[in-house]
Short mmCIF file of C-alpha atoms in Angstrom, two decimals:
data_model
loop_
_atom_site.label_atom_id
_atom_site.label_comp_id
_atom_site.label_asym_id
_atom_site.label_seq_id
_atom_site.Cartn_x
_atom_site.Cartn_y
_atom_site.Cartn_z
CA MET A 1 -7.45 8.06 26.36
CA LYS A 2 -4.03 7.72 28.49
CA GLY A 3 -5.76 5.47 29.81
CA ALA A 4 -5.28 2.58 27.26
CA PHE A 5 -1.19 2.85 26.78
CA LEU A 6 -0.62 2.11 30.98
CA THR A 7 1.37 -0.45 31.01
CA SER A 8 2.49 -2.79 34.56
CA ARG A 9 5.31 -0.73 36.23
CA VAL A 10 8.02 -3.11 35.49
CA VAL A 11 7.50 -2.78 31.42
CA ARG A 12 7.62 0.81 31.85
CA LYS A 13 10.57 0.65 34.07
CA GLY A 14 12.41 -1.82 31.58
CA LEU A 15 11.45 0.72 28.44
CA GLN A 16 12.87 3.59 30.60
CA ALA A 17 16.32 2.02 31.12
CA SER A 18 16.13 0.68 27.18
CA THR A 19 15.16 4.16 26.61
CA LEU A 20 18.11 5.40 28.56
CA GLN A 21 21.11 3.48 26.73
CA ALA A 22 19.48 4.72 23.92
CA ARG A 23 19.74 8.41 24.26
CA GLN A 24 23.35 7.41 25.18
CA ARG A 25 24.78 5.50 21.70
CA SER A 26 22.57 8.12 19.86
CA SER A 27 24.72 10.99 21.69
CA LEU A 28 21.97 13.48 21.63
CA PRO A 29 21.63 16.29 24.60
CA GLU A 30 18.95 14.72 27.16
CA GLN A 31 16.84 18.68 27.04
CA ALA A 32 15.64 17.42 23.54
CA HIS A 33 13.96 14.33 25.51
CA GLN A 34 11.69 16.76 27.66
CA THR A 35 9.32 19.03 25.15
CA ALA A 36 6.45 18.67 25.80
CA SER A 37 4.42 16.72 23.15
CA LEU A 38 2.20 18.46 20.81
CA VAL A 39 -0.04 15.72 21.66
CA GLN A 40 -0.83 15.46 24.96
CA GLY A 41 -1.73 11.81 26.31
CA GLU A 42 0.36 9.68 23.92
CA PRO A 43 2.93 7.53 25.58
CA ASN A 44 6.72 8.49 26.61
CA TYR A 45 8.02 5.31 24.17
CA PRO A 46 6.91 2.57 21.72
CA VAL A 47 5.76 -1.15 24.39
CA VAL A 48 6.84 -4.27 22.71
CA ALA A 49 4.89 -7.22 24.44
CA THR A 50 4.37 -9.73 21.36
CA ALA A 51 5.75 -10.27 17.92
CA ILE A 52 4.86 -7.79 15.44
CA PRO A 53 2.46 -9.68 13.79
CA GLY A 54 1.58 -11.47 17.04
CA PRO A 55 -1.21 -13.61 17.54
CA LYS A 56 -4.11 -11.34 17.31
CA SER A 57 -2.84 -10.44 14.36
CA GLN A 58 -2.05 -13.43 12.50
CA GLU A 59 -5.58 -14.71 13.18
CA LEU A 60 -7.03 -11.52 11.64
CA MET A 61 -4.87 -12.03 8.58
CA LYS A 62 -5.71 -15.99 7.66
CA ASP A 63 -9.15 -14.71 8.53
CA LEU A 64 -9.29 -11.83 5.36
CA ASN A 65 -7.58 -13.85 3.26
CA ASP A 66 -10.26 -15.90 2.92
CA ILE A 67 -12.00 -12.92 0.94
CA GLN A 68 -9.23 -10.47 0.19
CA ALA A 69 -5.08 -11.25 -0.87
CA VAL A 70 -3.48 -10.36 2.02
CA GLY A 71 -0.05 -10.44 1.15
CA SER A 72 0.88 -6.47 1.70
CA VAL A 73 -0.52 -6.21 5.35
CA GLN A 74 1.93 -6.19 8.15
CA PHE A 75 -0.66 -6.11 11.37
CA PHE A 76 -3.61 -5.39 12.00
CA VAL A 77 -3.81 -1.89 14.06
CA ASP A 78 -6.56 -0.57 17.07
CA TYR A 79 -6.75 2.56 16.48
CA ALA A 80 -8.68 3.42 18.82
CA ARG A 81 -5.51 3.25 20.99
CA SER A 82 -3.55 5.45 18.41
CA LEU A 83 -2.62 8.90 19.03
CA GLY A 84 0.10 10.67 18.29
CA ASN A 85 2.66 9.48 17.05
CA TYR A 86 1.92 6.50 18.06
CA VAL A 87 0.07 3.82 16.98
CA ALA A 88 -1.23 0.59 18.22
CA ASP A 89 -1.77 -2.90 17.70
CA VAL A 90 -4.80 -5.65 18.20
CA ASP A 91 -2.15 -7.34 20.03
CA GLY A 92 -0.97 -4.80 22.37
CA ASN A 93 2.05 -3.25 20.95
CA ILE A 94 2.33 0.39 20.85
CA LEU A 95 4.96 1.59 17.73
CA LEU A 96 6.66 4.59 17.58
CA ASP A 97 5.61 5.62 14.06
CA VAL A 98 7.42 6.97 11.53
CA TYR A 99 5.62 6.04 8.63
CA THR A 100 1.96 6.78 9.12
CA GLN A 101 -0.32 5.30 6.93
CA ILE A 102 2.64 5.88 4.53
CA ALA A 103 3.22 8.97 5.18
CA SER A 104 -0.84 10.63 5.07
CA LEU A 105 -1.32 11.37 8.40
CA PRO A 106 -0.58 15.22 9.46
CA LEU A 107 -1.06 15.06 13.37
CA GLY A 108 -0.90 11.64 13.73
CA TYR A 109 -3.20 9.74 15.24
CA ASN A 110 -6.26 10.79 17.26
CA HIS A 111 -5.16 14.63 17.54
CA PRO A 112 -7.46 16.47 19.86
CA ARG A 113 -8.63 18.55 17.65
CA LEU A 114 -9.13 16.79 14.09
CA LEU A 115 -12.22 14.67 16.59
CA ARG A 116 -13.51 17.67 17.40
CA ALA A 117 -14.07 18.79 14.04
CA ALA A 118 -14.47 15.15 13.36
CA HIS A 119 -18.48 15.82 16.24
CA SER A 120 -19.54 18.65 14.64
CA PRO A 121 -22.53 18.78 12.08
CA GLU A 122 -20.80 20.39 9.66
CA MET A 123 -19.07 17.41 9.65
CA THR A 124 -22.04 15.08 9.66
CA LEU A 125 -23.90 15.79 6.87
CA ALA A 126 -20.78 16.01 4.75
CA SER A 127 -20.31 12.42 6.09
CA VAL A 128 -23.54 11.50 5.25
CA ASN A 129 -24.77 13.03 2.26
CA ARG A 130 -21.18 13.12 0.41
CA PRO A 131 -22.26 15.14 -2.32
CA ALA A 132 -22.03 15.28 -6.11
CA LEU A 133 -19.74 18.58 -5.65
CA GLY A 134 -18.93 18.90 -9.52
CA SER A 135 -23.01 19.56 -9.71
CA PHE A 136 -24.48 19.43 -6.25
CA PRO A 137 -22.01 21.33 -4.28
CA ASP A 138 -23.17 23.14 -0.65
CA ALA A 139 -23.62 26.06 0.33
CA ARG A 140 -20.82 27.05 1.70
CA TRP A 141 -17.97 24.76 -0.71
CA PRO A 142 -16.23 27.93 -2.08
CA GLN A 143 -15.92 29.98 1.29
CA LYS A 144 -14.29 26.42 2.59
CA LEU A 145 -12.43 25.18 -0.92
CA ARG A 146 -10.80 29.47 0.31
CA SER A 147 -10.11 28.68 3.66
CA ALA A 148 -8.56 25.56 3.47
CA LEU A 149 -6.48 24.55 0.31
CA MET A 150 -6.38 28.55 -0.77
CA SER A 151 -5.29 29.47 1.87
CA VAL A 152 -2.22 27.68 1.57
CA ALA A 153 -1.99 27.66 -2.64
CA PRO A 154 1.71 28.12 -3.97
CA GLU A 155 2.30 30.94 -4.88
CA GLY A 156 0.66 32.69 -8.35
CA MET A 157 -2.05 28.82 -8.08
CA THR A 158 -5.29 30.19 -8.52
CA ASN A 159 -7.77 27.63 -8.92
CA VAL A 160 -8.10 24.39 -7.62
CA GLN A 161 -9.03 21.02 -8.54
CA THR A 162 -10.53 18.24 -6.11
CA MET A 163 -10.49 14.27 -6.45
CA ALA A 164 -10.06 11.80 -4.09
CA CYS A 165 -6.53 10.82 -4.50
CA GLY A 166 -3.11 11.22 -5.85
CA SER A 167 -3.10 8.30 -8.58
CA CYS A 168 -6.79 10.22 -9.80
CA SER A 169 -5.92 14.04 -9.40
CA ASN A 170 -2.12 13.32 -11.67
CA GLU A 171 -4.87 11.38 -14.21
CA ASN A 172 -6.42 14.68 -14.14
CA ALA A 173 -3.77 16.87 -14.60
CA TYR A 174 -2.81 14.90 -17.29
CA LYS A 175 -6.18 15.53 -18.67
CA ALA A 176 -6.08 19.35 -18.33
CA MET A 177 -2.23 19.12 -20.04
CA PHE A 178 -3.81 17.53 -23.05
CA ILE A 179 -6.94 19.61 -23.86
CA VAL A 180 -4.74 22.72 -23.55
CA TYR A 181 -2.28 20.99 -26.10
CA ARG A 182 -4.41 20.00 -28.10
CA ASN A 183 -6.41 23.83 -28.02
CA ARG A 184 -2.73 25.36 -28.91
CA GLN A 185 -2.37 22.70 -32.07
CA ARG A 186 -6.11 23.58 -32.83
CA GLY A 187 -5.28 27.92 -32.53
CA SER A 188 -8.57 27.95 -31.10
CA GLU A 189 -10.78 26.92 -27.37
CA ASP A 190 -13.66 26.49 -29.21
CA LEU A 191 -15.12 23.13 -28.23
CA PRO A 192 -13.68 20.15 -30.89
CA PRO A 193 -15.25 19.17 -33.84
CA ILE A 194 -17.09 17.22 -34.77
CA GLU A 195 -14.38 15.24 -36.97
CA ASP A 196 -12.74 14.84 -33.35
CA GLN A 197 -16.08 14.00 -31.51
CA GLN A 198 -16.86 11.51 -33.88
CA SER A 199 -13.24 10.45 -34.17
CA CYS A 200 -13.03 10.14 -30.09
CA MET A 201 -15.61 7.30 -30.13
CA LEU A 202 -13.66 4.90 -32.05
CA ASN A 203 -10.26 5.35 -29.80
CA ARG A 204 -8.89 7.44 -33.11
CA ALA A 205 -7.43 10.34 -34.56
CA PRO A 206 -7.69 12.96 -34.23
CA GLY A 207 -10.36 13.18 -31.28
CA SER A 208 -7.97 10.89 -30.26
CA PRO A 209 -4.49 12.95 -29.75
CA SER A 210 -0.96 11.39 -29.84
CA LEU A 211 -0.05 13.07 -27.39
CA THR A 212 2.40 11.85 -24.01
CA VAL A 213 3.89 13.00 -20.85
CA LEU A 214 7.46 13.16 -20.25
CA SER A 215 8.53 11.17 -17.02
CA PHE A 216 11.36 9.86 -15.32
CA GLU A 217 13.28 7.15 -13.82
CA HIS A 218 12.49 6.24 -10.67
CA ALA A 219 9.19 8.73 -10.31
CA PHE A 220 5.80 7.04 -8.76
CA HIS A 221 2.97 9.30 -10.02
CA GLY A 222 -0.04 6.66 -9.38
CA ARG A 223 -1.27 2.57 -10.03
CA THR A 224 -4.04 3.65 -12.60
CA LEU A 225 -3.25 3.51 -16.39
CA GLY A 226 -2.06 7.03 -17.39
CA SER A 227 -0.30 7.50 -13.76
CA LEU A 228 1.39 3.76 -13.70
CA THR A 229 2.35 5.19 -17.63
CA THR A 230 4.61 7.24 -15.68
CA THR A 231 5.68 6.00 -12.65
CA ARG A 232 8.32 3.94 -13.24
CA SER A 233 10.13 2.83 -10.05
CA LYS A 234 8.97 -0.98 -8.95
CA PRO A 235 8.51 -3.59 -12.07
CA ILE A 236 5.21 -5.03 -9.42
CA HIS A 237 3.70 -1.77 -9.41
CA LYS A 238 3.41 -2.35 -13.75
CA VAL A 239 4.10 -5.94 -14.70
CA ASP A 240 1.69 -7.32 -17.45
CA ILE A 241 -0.74 -3.63 -17.33
CA PRO A 242 -1.01 -2.32 -20.69
CA ALA A 243 1.63 1.29 -21.31
CA LEU A 244 1.09 3.90 -22.88
CA ASP A 245 4.59 4.57 -25.52
CA TRP A 246 5.32 7.97 -23.53
CA PRO A 247 8.46 9.54 -22.90
CA VAL A 248 11.15 8.86 -20.15
CA ALA A 249 14.08 11.18 -18.99
CA PRO A 250 17.08 10.47 -16.44
CA PHE A 251 17.11 11.54 -12.92
CA PRO A 252 20.37 13.07 -11.58
CA MET A 253 21.77 10.07 -9.57
CA TYR A 254 24.17 12.54 -6.89
CA LYS A 255 27.66 11.21 -5.81
CA TYR A 256 26.82 11.87 -1.80
CA PRO A 257 29.03 13.76 0.46
CA LEU A 258 26.83 16.92 -1.91
CA ASP A 259 29.92 19.09 -0.83
CA GLN A 260 32.33 16.96 -2.26
CA PHE A 261 31.51 15.93 -5.21
CA VAL A 262 29.40 19.21 -6.02
CA ALA A 263 31.03 18.67 -9.57
CA GLU A 264 30.63 16.06 -10.72
CA ASN A 265 26.71 16.48 -9.71
CA SER A 266 26.71 19.31 -11.53
CA ALA A 267 27.54 17.36 -14.79
CA GLU A 268 24.90 14.88 -13.51
CA ASP A 269 22.31 17.75 -13.67
CA GLU A 270 23.13 18.64 -16.92
CA ARG A 271 23.44 15.25 -18.56
CA CYS A 272 19.80 14.02 -17.11
CA LEU A 273 18.50 17.80 -18.53
CA GLN A 274 19.49 17.65 -22.16
CA ARG A 275 18.42 13.93 -22.04
CA ALA A 276 14.55 15.03 -21.31
CA GLU A 277 15.25 17.70 -23.80
CA GLU A 278 16.38 15.60 -26.55
CA ALA A 279 13.15 12.87 -25.17
CA ILE A 280 11.04 15.55 -26.30
CA GLU A 281 12.28 16.47 -29.40
CA GLU A 282 12.19 12.68 -30.15
CA TYR A 283 8.96 13.04 -29.81
CA ASN A 284 7.67 15.70 -31.12
CA ARG A 285 9.00 14.91 -34.08
CA ALA A 286 7.65 11.46 -34.48
CA GLY A 287 4.26 13.05 -34.10
CA LYS A 288 3.76 11.81 -30.26
CA TRP A 289 3.53 15.70 -29.17
CA VAL A 290 4.73 15.85 -25.65
CA ALA A 291 2.11 17.70 -24.19
CA GLY A 292 4.01 18.03 -20.24
CA MET A 293 5.96 17.36 -18.41
CA VAL A 294 5.71 15.65 -14.60
CA ILE A 295 7.84 15.34 -11.75
CA GLU A 296 8.38 14.95 -7.87
CA PRO A 297 10.16 17.35 -6.15
CA ILE A 298 12.09 14.57 -3.96
CA GLN A 299 11.02 10.53 -5.41
CA ALA A 300 9.53 9.80 -3.34
CA GLU A 301 9.10 5.42 -4.00
CA GLY A 302 11.50 5.50 -5.99
CA GLY A 303 14.19 5.83 -3.42
CA ASP A 304 14.16 9.33 -1.88
CA ASN A 305 16.51 10.71 -4.84
CA HIS A 306 17.07 14.48 -4.79
CA ALA A 307 18.07 16.80 -7.75
CA SER A 308 19.45 20.94 -6.73
CA PRO A 309 17.41 24.00 -7.80
CA GLU A 310 18.99 24.28 -11.05
CA PHE A 311 17.85 21.13 -11.64
CA PHE A 312 14.16 22.11 -11.65
CA GLN A 313 14.73 25.54 -13.00
CA GLY A 314 16.24 24.16 -16.24
CA LEU A 315 13.23 21.61 -16.82
CA GLN A 316 10.48 24.73 -16.30
CA LYS A 317 12.81 26.23 -19.03
CA ILE A 318 12.32 23.39 -21.22
CA ALA A 319 8.79 23.56 -20.98
CA ARG A 320 8.91 26.74 -21.76
CA LYS A 321 10.98 26.30 -24.36
CA HIS A 322 8.46 23.76 -26.14
CA GLN A 323 5.13 25.45 -25.21
CA MET A 324 4.50 22.75 -22.65
CA ALA A 325 3.38 22.39 -19.39
CA PHE A 326 5.16 21.87 -16.25
CA MET A 327 3.69 19.71 -13.94
CA ILE A 328 4.95 18.86 -9.92
CA ASP A 329 3.29 16.29 -8.30
CA GLU A 330 3.90 17.26 -4.19
CA VAL A 331 1.79 13.90 -3.37
CA GLN A 332 4.10 13.73 -0.76
CA THR A 333 6.30 15.98 -0.31
CA GLY A 334 3.35 18.93 0.29
CA CYS A 335 2.14 19.57 3.61
CA GLY A 336 5.46 20.99 5.48
CA VAL A 337 6.91 18.95 5.70
CA THR A 338 10.58 19.76 4.28
CA GLY A 339 10.39 22.52 6.26
CA LYS A 340 8.24 24.57 3.28
CA MET A 341 4.83 24.61 2.87
CA TRP A 342 5.61 23.41 -1.03
CA ALA A 343 9.33 21.18 -1.43
CA HIS A 344 9.25 23.17 -4.86
CA GLN A 345 9.39 26.39 -3.12
CA TRP A 346 12.80 25.55 -2.18
CA PHE A 347 13.66 25.83 -6.54
CA GLY A 348 13.49 29.64 -6.80
CA LEU A 349 11.16 29.22 -9.66
CA ASP A 350 10.81 31.66 -12.27
CA GLY A 351 7.39 32.00 -11.68
CA PRO A 352 4.98 29.16 -10.48
CA PRO A 353 4.80 25.31 -12.37
CA ASP A 354 1.49 25.39 -14.94
CA ILE A 355 0.29 22.49 -12.29
CA VAL A 356 1.17 21.01 -8.62
CA SER A 357 -1.01 17.91 -7.73
CA PHE A 358 -1.96 16.87 -3.61
CA SER A 359 -2.67 14.19 -1.73
CA LYS A 360 -1.55 11.66 1.18
CA LYS A 361 -0.98 14.35 4.17
CA MET A 362 -3.73 17.19 2.36
CA LEU A 363 -6.20 14.59 3.58
CA THR A 364 -8.27 15.50 0.04
CA GLY A 365 -6.46 14.99 -3.35
CA GLY A 366 -6.35 17.88 -6.11
CA TYR A 367 -4.00 20.03 -8.11
CA TYR A 368 -3.25 22.95 -7.88
CA HIS A 369 -3.00 25.03 -12.07
CA THR A 370 -2.77 28.06 -13.17
CA ASP A 371 -5.73 29.69 -15.12
CA LYS A 372 -4.44 28.86 -18.10
CA TYR A 373 -5.74 24.57 -17.84
CA ARG A 374 -8.59 26.09 -16.52
CA PRO A 375 -10.82 23.40 -18.98
CA ASN A 376 -13.04 25.55 -21.39
CA ALA A 377 -15.97 23.06 -21.54
CA PRO A 378 -18.33 21.36 -17.80
CA TYR A 379 -17.55 17.64 -17.61
CA ARG A 380 -13.95 18.00 -19.51
CA ILE A 381 -12.83 16.95 -15.67
CA TYR A 382 -15.44 15.50 -13.54
CA ASN A 383 -16.19 12.94 -12.59
CA THR A 384 -18.81 11.81 -9.74
CA TRP A 385 -17.80 13.18 -5.94
CA MET A 386 -14.46 15.12 -7.44
CA GLY A 387 -13.54 15.02 -3.52
CA ASP A 388 -14.61 15.09 -0.23
CA PRO A 389 -15.46 17.41 1.51
CA ALA A 390 -16.15 15.57 4.89
CA LYS A 391 -11.96 16.02 3.49
CA VAL A 392 -12.09 19.27 3.09
CA LEU A 393 -12.93 19.99 6.62
CA GLN A 394 -10.32 18.02 8.20
CA LEU A 395 -7.48 20.17 6.16
CA GLU A 396 -9.16 23.10 7.88
CA GLU A 397 -8.86 21.87 10.78
CA VAL A 398 -5.22 20.69 10.02
CA ILE A 399 -3.89 23.93 8.61
CA SER A 400 -5.38 25.83 11.92
CA VAL A 401 -3.15 23.01 13.98
CA MET A 402 -0.02 23.23 11.23
CA LYS A 403 -0.01 27.29 12.09
CA ASP A 404 -1.28 27.10 16.08
CA ASP A 405 2.06 25.08 16.53
CA LYS A 406 3.77 25.87 13.89
CA LEU A 407 4.89 22.74 12.69
CA ILE A 408 6.23 23.57 9.49
CA GLU A 409 8.72 25.37 11.31
CA ASN A 410 9.29 21.96 13.59
CA ALA A 411 9.25 20.16 10.45
CA ALA A 412 12.15 22.13 9.38
CA ASP A 413 13.60 21.93 13.26
CA VAL A 414 13.68 17.72 14.07
CA GLY A 415 14.58 18.12 10.54
CA ALA A 416 17.74 19.03 10.68
CA HIS A 417 18.10 17.30 14.73
CA LEU A 418 17.70 14.10 12.70
CA MET A 419 20.01 14.70 9.93
CA THR A 420 23.21 15.51 12.63
CA GLY A 421 21.73 11.67 14.60
CA LEU A 422 21.62 9.65 11.50
CA ASN A 423 25.79 11.46 10.32
CA GLY A 424 26.62 10.46 13.73
CA ILE A 425 25.37 7.39 13.70
CA ALA A 426 26.88 6.32 10.42
CA GLU A 427 30.34 8.28 11.41
CA ARG A 428 30.48 5.61 14.52
CA ARG A 429 29.74 2.96 12.60
CA PRO A 430 31.38 3.63 8.57
CA GLY A 431 30.39 1.45 5.40
CA LEU A 432 26.83 1.01 7.03
CA LEU A 433 24.56 4.01 6.56
CA SER A 434 25.31 6.15 3.79
CA ARG A 435 23.84 9.06 1.15
CA ILE A 436 21.77 10.12 4.40
CA ARG A 437 20.04 13.16 2.65
CA GLY A 438 16.34 14.70 3.80
CA LEU A 439 14.67 17.79 3.40
CA GLY A 440 12.86 18.62 7.26
CA THR A 441 11.54 15.29 8.30
CA PHE A 442 11.26 14.31 4.58
CA VAL A 443 14.25 11.96 5.00
CA ALA A 444 16.11 8.67 4.03
CA PHE A 445 19.70 7.07 4.58
CA ASP A 446 20.57 3.90 2.30
CA LEU A 447 21.79 0.32 3.75
CA PRO A 448 24.18 -1.71 1.86
CA SER A 449 21.77 -3.94 -0.37
CA GLY A 450 18.49 -4.24 -0.47
CA GLY A 451 18.68 -7.87 1.85
CA GLN A 452 20.33 -5.54 4.60
CA ARG A 453 17.50 -2.99 5.17
CA ASP A 454 14.79 -5.13 5.06
CA LYS A 455 16.16 -7.02 7.99
CA LEU A 456 17.26 -4.07 9.66
CA MET A 457 13.68 -3.13 9.28
CA ALA A 458 12.51 -5.62 10.64
CA VAL A 459 14.64 -5.91 13.73
CA LEU A 460 13.47 -2.00 14.32
CA ARG A 461 10.13 -3.00 14.31
CA SER A 462 10.36 -5.58 17.18
CA LYS A 463 12.47 -2.69 19.00
CA GLY A 464 8.47 -0.39 18.38
CA VAL A 465 9.83 1.56 15.49
CA VAL A 466 7.45 0.77 12.72
CA SER A 467 9.39 2.77 9.16
CA GLY A 468 8.94 1.68 4.95
CA GLY A 469 10.91 1.38 2.31
CA CYS A 470 11.61 2.84 -1.12
CA GLY A 471 14.22 2.85 -4.08
CA ASP A 472 16.64 -0.62 -3.42
CA ALA A 473 17.92 0.21 -0.44
CA SER A 474 16.87 2.67 1.54
CA ILE A 475 14.95 3.43 4.81
CA ARG A 476 12.79 6.64 4.74
CA LEU A 477 11.24 8.24 7.40
CA ARG A 478 7.53 10.35 6.81
CA PRO A 479 6.39 11.11 10.06
CA SER A 480 3.60 13.32 10.85
CA LEU A 481 3.74 17.78 11.69
CA VAL A 482 3.47 16.58 15.36
CA PHE A 483 6.88 14.83 15.42
CA GLN A 484 9.44 15.74 18.28
CA ARG A 485 13.07 15.58 18.71
CA GLN A 486 12.34 13.56 21.60
CA HIS A 487 10.70 11.06 19.13
CA ALA A 488 13.61 11.75 16.49
CA ASP A 489 16.03 10.60 19.40
CA ILE A 490 13.86 7.27 20.67
CA TYR A 491 14.09 6.50 16.85
CA LEU A 492 18.04 7.01 16.90
CA GLY A 493 17.72 5.19 19.56
CA ALA A 494 16.40 2.43 18.57
CA LEU A 495 18.38 2.60 15.11
CA GLU A 496 21.94 2.33 16.48
CA SER A 497 21.09 -0.36 18.76
CA ALA A 498 19.33 -2.47 15.56
CA LEU A 499 22.34 -1.67 13.64
CA ALA A 500 24.54 -2.87 16.73
CA GLU A 501 22.42 -6.00 16.99
CA LEU A 502 22.56 -6.81 12.79
CA GLY A 503 25.85 -6.42 13.19
CA GLY A 504 27.00 -8.47 16.54
CA ASP A 505 28.46 -5.66 18.63
#
């Protein structure tokens, strides 16, 4: 594998000089670059051989466009040559990837332990025979759930329901909310009466009740119909698609730096909590009963927006007061990226949430839940596959690597290093970077405008760095858990060089 990344001595020498200049610009300690890589054989730095997308990618885009829309395709990847924190494209470019397949690679590309796990007989059987888990699971399925998903379950969460992706995880979690809420309204956990069963087939009450889920401005929870109703980040996700009349509340929009606006941000928490409760009461009075609320610990797609522990504690109290579900969507924030296994562990909640959904770096989708939200009859929460045992086998190995290599601690350390570097750049280039924020490596910053953000991302890519945008003018970092200080320094050096290029100095 290592040989696939060898370039000419001239190219390597030039890149080494460029990396040295980046280190000097970023004013970060030299010893940070001497850490051994957690993925043996990965490149030491990016290599840019062509424009990106290059000629081969452009040819493939034309080919694909004959059968499928390609407007979102950035370039074509050579997955065989990608390794660790570096993604290779079909034109010979090797890019430092701080976006990692939209936040979904826990150990980067081609981690050797995952490759070994992929060749096991157990993985072959799971892949070839992909079972309908709700009806025909393998004999080892209970043990695999315990050794993988339940071994990292949030405290107090005693059940897990596997699914295939984030959207379907949230969709089925909403159904669990509705079932429990309706049981409470009827005063019984028995199967619904015959009138309900008949009327639901006509999409009418009482079998199809007027129940809703509260979500928050700028949220992203998926693109299927129910989850799309709770998604409120970008119009392109929703326009022309029918949506349900469900309540929405504001998510706190803080002033930065946080330590200079404590009173203002506390008042913003109170405003948003009050608006959330008002929305619940308004919908309940109208008979559109709010069965639960769903919220991200850090709003991702909508702009990497953070809120205080006190805000989340307040929401949990409101949910309990109104006897509704309190659900936390950890699709992007889960799996150790914030310096804890689950981001909501930072909030000091009074007991567990009712439901916690996951996907992305967890490889499989699904949701944890308390006993209360276990379905009261077969097939009420069901689909053909209900997840993928091959992904759970991979996750089992990922969790083992996370423990062996202390990757959650690594995320906390590297995240602090990134924040220090970004704040240093902001001080040297006032007016360009703002709202620098993050937990662990779940880090973001703003540019003065969306146009400047997009230009900066393009220049970063020309320097061999893949990054992602979010919100109106934010750049978000979503590196793998094997992202280390030396990778952070390469990123920071490229960022400062790109800013200088855009600024003309």
